[in-house]
Short mmCIF file of N, CA and C in Angstrom, two decimals:
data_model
loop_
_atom_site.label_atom_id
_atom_site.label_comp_id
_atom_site.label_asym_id
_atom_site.label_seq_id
_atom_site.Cartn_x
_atom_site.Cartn_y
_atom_site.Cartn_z
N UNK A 1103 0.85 -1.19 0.00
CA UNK A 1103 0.00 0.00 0.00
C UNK A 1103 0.89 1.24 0.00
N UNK A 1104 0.18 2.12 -0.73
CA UNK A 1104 1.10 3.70 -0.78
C UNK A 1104 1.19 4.11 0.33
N UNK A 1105 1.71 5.06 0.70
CA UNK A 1105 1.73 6.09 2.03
C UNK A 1105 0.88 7.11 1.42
N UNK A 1106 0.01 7.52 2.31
CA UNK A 1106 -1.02 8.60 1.81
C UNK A 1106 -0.06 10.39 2.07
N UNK A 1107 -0.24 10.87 0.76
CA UNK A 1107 0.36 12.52 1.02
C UNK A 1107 -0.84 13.09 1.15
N UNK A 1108 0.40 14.04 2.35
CA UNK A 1108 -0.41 15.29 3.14
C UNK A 1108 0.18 16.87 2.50
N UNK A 1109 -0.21 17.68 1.98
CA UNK A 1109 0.09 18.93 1.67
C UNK A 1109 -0.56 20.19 2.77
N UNK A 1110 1.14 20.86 3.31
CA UNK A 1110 0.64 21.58 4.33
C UNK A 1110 0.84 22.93 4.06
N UNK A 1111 -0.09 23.77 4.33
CA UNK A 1111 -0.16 24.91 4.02
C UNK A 1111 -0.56 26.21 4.43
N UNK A 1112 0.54 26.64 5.09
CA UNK A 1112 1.15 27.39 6.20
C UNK A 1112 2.20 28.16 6.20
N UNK A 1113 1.78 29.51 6.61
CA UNK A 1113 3.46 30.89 6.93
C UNK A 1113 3.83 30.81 7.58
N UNK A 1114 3.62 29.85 8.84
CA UNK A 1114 4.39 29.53 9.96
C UNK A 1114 5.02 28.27 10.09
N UNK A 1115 6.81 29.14 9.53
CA UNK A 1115 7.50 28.24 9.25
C UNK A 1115 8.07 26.87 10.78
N UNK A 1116 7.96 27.44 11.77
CA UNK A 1116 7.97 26.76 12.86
C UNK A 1116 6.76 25.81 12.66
N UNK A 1117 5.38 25.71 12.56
CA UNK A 1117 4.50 25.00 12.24
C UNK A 1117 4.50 23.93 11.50
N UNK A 1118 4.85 24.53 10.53
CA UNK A 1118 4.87 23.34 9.37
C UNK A 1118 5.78 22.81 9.87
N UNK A 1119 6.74 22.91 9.88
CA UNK A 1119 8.03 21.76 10.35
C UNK A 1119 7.77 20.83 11.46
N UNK A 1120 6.72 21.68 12.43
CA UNK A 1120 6.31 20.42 13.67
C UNK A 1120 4.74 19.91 12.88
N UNK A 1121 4.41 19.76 12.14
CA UNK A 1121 3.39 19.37 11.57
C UNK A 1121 4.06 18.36 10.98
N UNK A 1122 5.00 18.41 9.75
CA UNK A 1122 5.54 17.77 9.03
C UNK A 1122 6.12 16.55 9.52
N UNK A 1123 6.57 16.81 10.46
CA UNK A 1123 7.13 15.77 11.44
C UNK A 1123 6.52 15.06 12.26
N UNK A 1124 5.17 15.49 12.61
CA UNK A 1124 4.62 14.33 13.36
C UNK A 1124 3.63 13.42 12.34
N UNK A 1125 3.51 13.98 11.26
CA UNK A 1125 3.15 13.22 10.55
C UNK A 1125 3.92 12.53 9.44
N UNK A 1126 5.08 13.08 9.42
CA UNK A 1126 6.40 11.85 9.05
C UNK A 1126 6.76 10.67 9.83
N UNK A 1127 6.56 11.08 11.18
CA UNK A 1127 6.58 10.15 12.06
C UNK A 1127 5.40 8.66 12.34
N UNK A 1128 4.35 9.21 11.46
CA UNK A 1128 2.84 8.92 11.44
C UNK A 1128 2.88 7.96 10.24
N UNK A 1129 3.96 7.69 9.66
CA UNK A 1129 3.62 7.20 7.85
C UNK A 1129 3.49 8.07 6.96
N UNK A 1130 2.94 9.34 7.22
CA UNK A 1130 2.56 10.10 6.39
C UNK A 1130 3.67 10.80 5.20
N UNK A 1131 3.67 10.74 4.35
CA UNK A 1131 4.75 11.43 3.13
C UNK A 1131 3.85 13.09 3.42
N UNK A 1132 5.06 14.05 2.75
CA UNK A 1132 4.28 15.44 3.72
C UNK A 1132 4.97 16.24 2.47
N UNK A 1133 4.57 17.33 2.10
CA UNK A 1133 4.96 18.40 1.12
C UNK A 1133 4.38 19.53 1.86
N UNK A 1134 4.86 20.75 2.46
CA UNK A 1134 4.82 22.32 2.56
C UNK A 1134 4.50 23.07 1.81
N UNK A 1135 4.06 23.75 1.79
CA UNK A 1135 3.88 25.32 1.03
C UNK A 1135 3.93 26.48 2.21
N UNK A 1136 4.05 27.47 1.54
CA UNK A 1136 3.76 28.60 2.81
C UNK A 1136 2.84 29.87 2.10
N UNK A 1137 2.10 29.35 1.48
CA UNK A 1137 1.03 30.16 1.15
C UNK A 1137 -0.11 30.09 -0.01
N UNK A 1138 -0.93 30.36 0.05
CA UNK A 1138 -1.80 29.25 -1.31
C UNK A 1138 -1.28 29.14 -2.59
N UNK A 1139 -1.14 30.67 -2.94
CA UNK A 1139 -0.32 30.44 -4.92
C UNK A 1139 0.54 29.27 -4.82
N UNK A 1140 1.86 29.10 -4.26
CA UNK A 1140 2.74 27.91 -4.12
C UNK A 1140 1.77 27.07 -3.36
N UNK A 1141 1.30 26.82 -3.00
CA UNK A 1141 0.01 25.12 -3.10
C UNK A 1141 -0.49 24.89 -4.31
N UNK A 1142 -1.22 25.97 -4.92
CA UNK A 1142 -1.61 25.63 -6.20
C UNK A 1142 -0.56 25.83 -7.03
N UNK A 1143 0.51 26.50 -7.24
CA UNK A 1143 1.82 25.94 -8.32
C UNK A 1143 2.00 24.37 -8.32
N UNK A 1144 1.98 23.97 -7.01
CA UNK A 1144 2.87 22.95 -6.38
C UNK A 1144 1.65 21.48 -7.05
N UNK A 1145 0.19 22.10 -6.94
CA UNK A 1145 -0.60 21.12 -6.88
C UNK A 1145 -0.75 20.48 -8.72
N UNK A 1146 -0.74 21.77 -9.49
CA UNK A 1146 -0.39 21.74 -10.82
C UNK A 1146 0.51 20.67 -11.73
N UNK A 1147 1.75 20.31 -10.99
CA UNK A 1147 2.48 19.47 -11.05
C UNK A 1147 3.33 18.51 -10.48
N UNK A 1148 2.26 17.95 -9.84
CA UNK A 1148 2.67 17.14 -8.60
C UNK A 1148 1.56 16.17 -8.34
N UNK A 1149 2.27 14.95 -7.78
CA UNK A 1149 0.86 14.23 -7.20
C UNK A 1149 -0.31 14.63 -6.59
N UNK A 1150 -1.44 14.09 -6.64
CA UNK A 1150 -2.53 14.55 -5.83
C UNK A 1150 -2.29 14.15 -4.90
N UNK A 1151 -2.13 14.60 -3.59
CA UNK A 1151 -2.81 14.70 -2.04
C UNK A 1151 -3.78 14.10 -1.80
N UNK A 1152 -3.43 13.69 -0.34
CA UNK A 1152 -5.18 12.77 -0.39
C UNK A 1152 -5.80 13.79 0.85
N UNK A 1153 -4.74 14.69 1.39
CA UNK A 1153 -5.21 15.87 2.08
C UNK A 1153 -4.74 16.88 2.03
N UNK A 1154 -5.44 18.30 2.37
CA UNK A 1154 -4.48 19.61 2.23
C UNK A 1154 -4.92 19.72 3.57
N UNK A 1155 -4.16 20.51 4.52
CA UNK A 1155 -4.37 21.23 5.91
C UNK A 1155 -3.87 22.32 5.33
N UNK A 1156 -4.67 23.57 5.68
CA UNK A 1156 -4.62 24.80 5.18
C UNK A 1156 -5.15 26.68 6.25
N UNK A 1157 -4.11 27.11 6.17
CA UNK A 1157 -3.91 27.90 7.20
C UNK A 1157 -4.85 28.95 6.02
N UNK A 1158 -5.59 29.98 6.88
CA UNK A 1158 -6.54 30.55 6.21
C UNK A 1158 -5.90 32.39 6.42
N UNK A 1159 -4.98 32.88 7.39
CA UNK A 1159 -4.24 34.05 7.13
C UNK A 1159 -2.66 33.75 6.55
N UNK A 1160 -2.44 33.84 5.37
CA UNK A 1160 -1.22 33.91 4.58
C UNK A 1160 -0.86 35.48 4.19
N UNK A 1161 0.01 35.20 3.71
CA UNK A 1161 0.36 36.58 2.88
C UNK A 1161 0.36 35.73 1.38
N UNK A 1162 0.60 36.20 0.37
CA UNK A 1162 0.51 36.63 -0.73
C UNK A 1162 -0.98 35.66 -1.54
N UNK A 1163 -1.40 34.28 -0.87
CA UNK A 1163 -2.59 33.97 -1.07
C UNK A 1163 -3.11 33.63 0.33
N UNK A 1164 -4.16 33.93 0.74
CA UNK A 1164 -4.64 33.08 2.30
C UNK A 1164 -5.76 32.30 1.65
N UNK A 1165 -5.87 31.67 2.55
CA UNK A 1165 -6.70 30.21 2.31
C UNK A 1165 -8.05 30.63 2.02
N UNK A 1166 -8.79 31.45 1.84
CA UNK A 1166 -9.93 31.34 1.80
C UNK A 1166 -9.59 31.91 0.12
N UNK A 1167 -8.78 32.63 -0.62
CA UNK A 1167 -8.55 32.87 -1.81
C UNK A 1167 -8.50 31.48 -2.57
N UNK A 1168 -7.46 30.82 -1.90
CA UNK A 1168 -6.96 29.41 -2.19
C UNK A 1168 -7.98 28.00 -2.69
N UNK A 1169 -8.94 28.49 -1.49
CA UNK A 1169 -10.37 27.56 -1.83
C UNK A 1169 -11.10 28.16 -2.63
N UNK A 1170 -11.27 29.61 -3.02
CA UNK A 1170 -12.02 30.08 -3.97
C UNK A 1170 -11.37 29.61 -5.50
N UNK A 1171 -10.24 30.30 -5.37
CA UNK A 1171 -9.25 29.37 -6.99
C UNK A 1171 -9.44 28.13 -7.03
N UNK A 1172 -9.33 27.23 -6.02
CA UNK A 1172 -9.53 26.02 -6.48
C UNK A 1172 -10.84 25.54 -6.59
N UNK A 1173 -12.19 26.05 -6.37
CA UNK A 1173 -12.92 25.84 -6.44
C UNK A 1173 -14.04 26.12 -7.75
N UNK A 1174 -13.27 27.41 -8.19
CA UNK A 1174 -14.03 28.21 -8.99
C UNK A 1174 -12.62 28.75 -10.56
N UNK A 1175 -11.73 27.99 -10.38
CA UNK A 1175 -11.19 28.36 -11.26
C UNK A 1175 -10.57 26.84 -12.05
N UNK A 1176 -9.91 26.19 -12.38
CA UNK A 1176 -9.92 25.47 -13.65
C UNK A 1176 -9.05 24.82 -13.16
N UNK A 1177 -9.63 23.43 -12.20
CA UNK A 1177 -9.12 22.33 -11.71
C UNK A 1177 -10.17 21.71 -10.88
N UNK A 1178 -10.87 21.00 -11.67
CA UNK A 1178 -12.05 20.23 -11.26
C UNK A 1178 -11.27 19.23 -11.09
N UNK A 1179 -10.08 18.29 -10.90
CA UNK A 1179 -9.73 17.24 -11.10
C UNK A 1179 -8.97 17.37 -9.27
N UNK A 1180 -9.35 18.43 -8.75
CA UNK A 1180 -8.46 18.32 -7.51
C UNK A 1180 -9.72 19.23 -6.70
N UNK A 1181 -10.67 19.32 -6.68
CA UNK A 1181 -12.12 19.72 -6.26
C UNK A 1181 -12.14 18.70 -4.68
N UNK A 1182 -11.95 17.34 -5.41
CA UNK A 1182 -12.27 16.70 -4.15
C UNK A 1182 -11.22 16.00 -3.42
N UNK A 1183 -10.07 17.02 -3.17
CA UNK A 1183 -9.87 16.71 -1.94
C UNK A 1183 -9.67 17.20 -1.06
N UNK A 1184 -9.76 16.55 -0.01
CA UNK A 1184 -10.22 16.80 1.41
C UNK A 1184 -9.40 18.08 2.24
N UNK A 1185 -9.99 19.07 2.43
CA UNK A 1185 -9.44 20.03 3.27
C UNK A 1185 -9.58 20.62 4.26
N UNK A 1186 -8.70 20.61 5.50
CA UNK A 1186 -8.85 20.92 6.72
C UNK A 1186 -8.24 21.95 6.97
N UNK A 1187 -8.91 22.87 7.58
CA UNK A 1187 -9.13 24.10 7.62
C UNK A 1187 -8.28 24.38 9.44
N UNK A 1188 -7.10 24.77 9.52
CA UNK A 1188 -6.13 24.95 11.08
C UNK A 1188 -5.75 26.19 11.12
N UNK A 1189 -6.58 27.68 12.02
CA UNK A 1189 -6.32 28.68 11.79
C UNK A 1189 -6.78 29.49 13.13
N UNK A 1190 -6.12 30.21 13.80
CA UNK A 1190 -6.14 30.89 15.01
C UNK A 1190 -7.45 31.75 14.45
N UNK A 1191 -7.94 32.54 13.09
CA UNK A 1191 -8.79 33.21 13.23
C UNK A 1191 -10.31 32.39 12.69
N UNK A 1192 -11.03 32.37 13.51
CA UNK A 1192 -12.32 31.86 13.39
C UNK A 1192 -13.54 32.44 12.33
N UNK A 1193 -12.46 32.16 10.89
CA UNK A 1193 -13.49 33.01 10.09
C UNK A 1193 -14.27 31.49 9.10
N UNK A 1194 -14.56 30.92 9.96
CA UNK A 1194 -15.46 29.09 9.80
C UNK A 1194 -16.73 29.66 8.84
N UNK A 1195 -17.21 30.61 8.86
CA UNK A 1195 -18.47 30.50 8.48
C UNK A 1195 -18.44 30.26 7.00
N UNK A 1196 -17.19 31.05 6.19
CA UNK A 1196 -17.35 31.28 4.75
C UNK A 1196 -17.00 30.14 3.87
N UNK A 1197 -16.56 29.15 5.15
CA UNK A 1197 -15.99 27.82 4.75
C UNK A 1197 -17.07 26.73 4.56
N UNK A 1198 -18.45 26.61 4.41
CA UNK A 1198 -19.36 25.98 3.88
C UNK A 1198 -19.82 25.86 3.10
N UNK A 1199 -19.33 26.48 2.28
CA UNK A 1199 -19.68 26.59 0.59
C UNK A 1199 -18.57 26.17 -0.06
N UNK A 1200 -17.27 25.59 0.44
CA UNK A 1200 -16.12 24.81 0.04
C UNK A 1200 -15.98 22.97 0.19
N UNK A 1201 -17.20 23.03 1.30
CA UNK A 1201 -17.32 21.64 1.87
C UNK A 1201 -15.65 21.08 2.36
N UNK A 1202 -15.07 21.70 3.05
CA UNK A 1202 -14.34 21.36 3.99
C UNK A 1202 -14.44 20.38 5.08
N UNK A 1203 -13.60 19.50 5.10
CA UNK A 1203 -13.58 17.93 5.38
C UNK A 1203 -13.20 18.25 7.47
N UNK A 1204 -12.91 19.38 7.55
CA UNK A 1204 -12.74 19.65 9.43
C UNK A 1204 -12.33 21.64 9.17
N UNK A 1205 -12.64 21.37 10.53
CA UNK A 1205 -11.72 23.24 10.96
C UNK A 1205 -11.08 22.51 12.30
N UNK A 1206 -10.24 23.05 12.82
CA UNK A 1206 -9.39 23.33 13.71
C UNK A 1206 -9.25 25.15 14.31
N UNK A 1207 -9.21 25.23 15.21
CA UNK A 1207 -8.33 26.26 15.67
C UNK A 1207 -7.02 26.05 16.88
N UNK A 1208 -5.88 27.05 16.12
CA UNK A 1208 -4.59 26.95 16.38
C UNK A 1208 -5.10 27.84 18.09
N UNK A 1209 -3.69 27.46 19.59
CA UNK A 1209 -3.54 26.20 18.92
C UNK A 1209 -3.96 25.06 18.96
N UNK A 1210 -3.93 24.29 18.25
CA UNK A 1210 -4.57 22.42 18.38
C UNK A 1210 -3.85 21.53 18.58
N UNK A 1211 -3.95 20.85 19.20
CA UNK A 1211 -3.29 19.72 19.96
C UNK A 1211 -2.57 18.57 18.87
N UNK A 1212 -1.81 18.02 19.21
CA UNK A 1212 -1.01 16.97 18.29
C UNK A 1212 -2.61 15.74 17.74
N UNK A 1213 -3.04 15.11 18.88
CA UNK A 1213 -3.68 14.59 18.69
C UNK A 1213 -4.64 15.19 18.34
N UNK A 1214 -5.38 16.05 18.14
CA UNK A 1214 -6.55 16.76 17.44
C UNK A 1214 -6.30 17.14 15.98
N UNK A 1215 -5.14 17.31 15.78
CA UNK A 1215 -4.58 17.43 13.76
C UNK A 1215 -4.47 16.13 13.56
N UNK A 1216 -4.15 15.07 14.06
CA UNK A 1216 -3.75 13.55 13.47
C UNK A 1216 -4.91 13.35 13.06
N UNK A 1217 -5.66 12.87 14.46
CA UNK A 1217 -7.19 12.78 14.19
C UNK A 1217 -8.17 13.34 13.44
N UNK A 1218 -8.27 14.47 13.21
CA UNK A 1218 -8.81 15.07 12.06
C UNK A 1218 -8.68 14.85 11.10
N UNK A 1219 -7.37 15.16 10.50
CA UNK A 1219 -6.64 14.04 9.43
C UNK A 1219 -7.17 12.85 8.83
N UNK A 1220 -6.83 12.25 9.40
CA UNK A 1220 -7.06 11.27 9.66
C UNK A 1220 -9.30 10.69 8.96
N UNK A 1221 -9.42 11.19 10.26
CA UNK A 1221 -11.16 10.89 9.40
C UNK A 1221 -11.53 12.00 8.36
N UNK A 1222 -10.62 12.87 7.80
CA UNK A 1222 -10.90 13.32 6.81
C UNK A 1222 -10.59 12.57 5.29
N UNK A 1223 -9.30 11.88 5.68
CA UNK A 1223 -8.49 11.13 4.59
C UNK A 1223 -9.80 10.02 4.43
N UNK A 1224 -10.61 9.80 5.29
CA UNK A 1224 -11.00 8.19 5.47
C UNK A 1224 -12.51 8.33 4.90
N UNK A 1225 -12.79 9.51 5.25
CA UNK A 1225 -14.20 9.96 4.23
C UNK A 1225 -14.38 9.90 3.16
N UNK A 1226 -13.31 10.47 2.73
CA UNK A 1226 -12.80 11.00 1.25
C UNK A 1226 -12.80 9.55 0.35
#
């Protein structure tokens, strides 16, 4: 069986790296970004993900841009997958019209991102 990839996507470069790692530690194969445009460069030519975790204040794209491009702009072939939403600001509401697979708010516990993860990958 493959190892399932996780694409993380996050300006907090301390974050991602302890993200990356506990889910390297987890089985998980893991790819970074630090802001949506480079997720979607990255997603363009690259394997599909079987999850994105996605920080929703970035600089040069934030995540709620990120789900709008990918939702509404010309990649129906990566529509469905699963995205979990890990972000100190509680702007959850605009995120129902993306069908987002969890939210989180930072910060969240080791075991509360696995787990989420986790039954998001398993829905999907």
């Amino acid at each position: 069986m493959h190892k399932r990839l996780i694409l993380i996507v996050d300006d907090e470069a301390d974050l991602r790296a302890m993200m990356q790692e506990i889910f390297e530690l987890s089985g998980y194969l893991v790819v970074t970004t630090c802001h949506g445009r480079e997720a979607l460069d990255y997603l363009m030519g690259a394997p599909r993900p079987h999850l994105i975790l996605l920080d929703l204040t970035m600089p040069v794209m934030g995540g709620l841009a990120f789900l709008e491009e990918l939702h509404c702009g010309d990649y129906p072939h990566l529509t469905s997958i699963p995205v979990v939403v890990i972000s100190a600001v509680e702007q959850f509401v605009d995120l129902e019209r993306f069908g987002c697979a969890g939210t989180l708010i930072k910060p969240a516990s080791l075991d509360d991102i696995l787990s989420t993860a986790w039954r998001a990958m398993e829905r999907a």
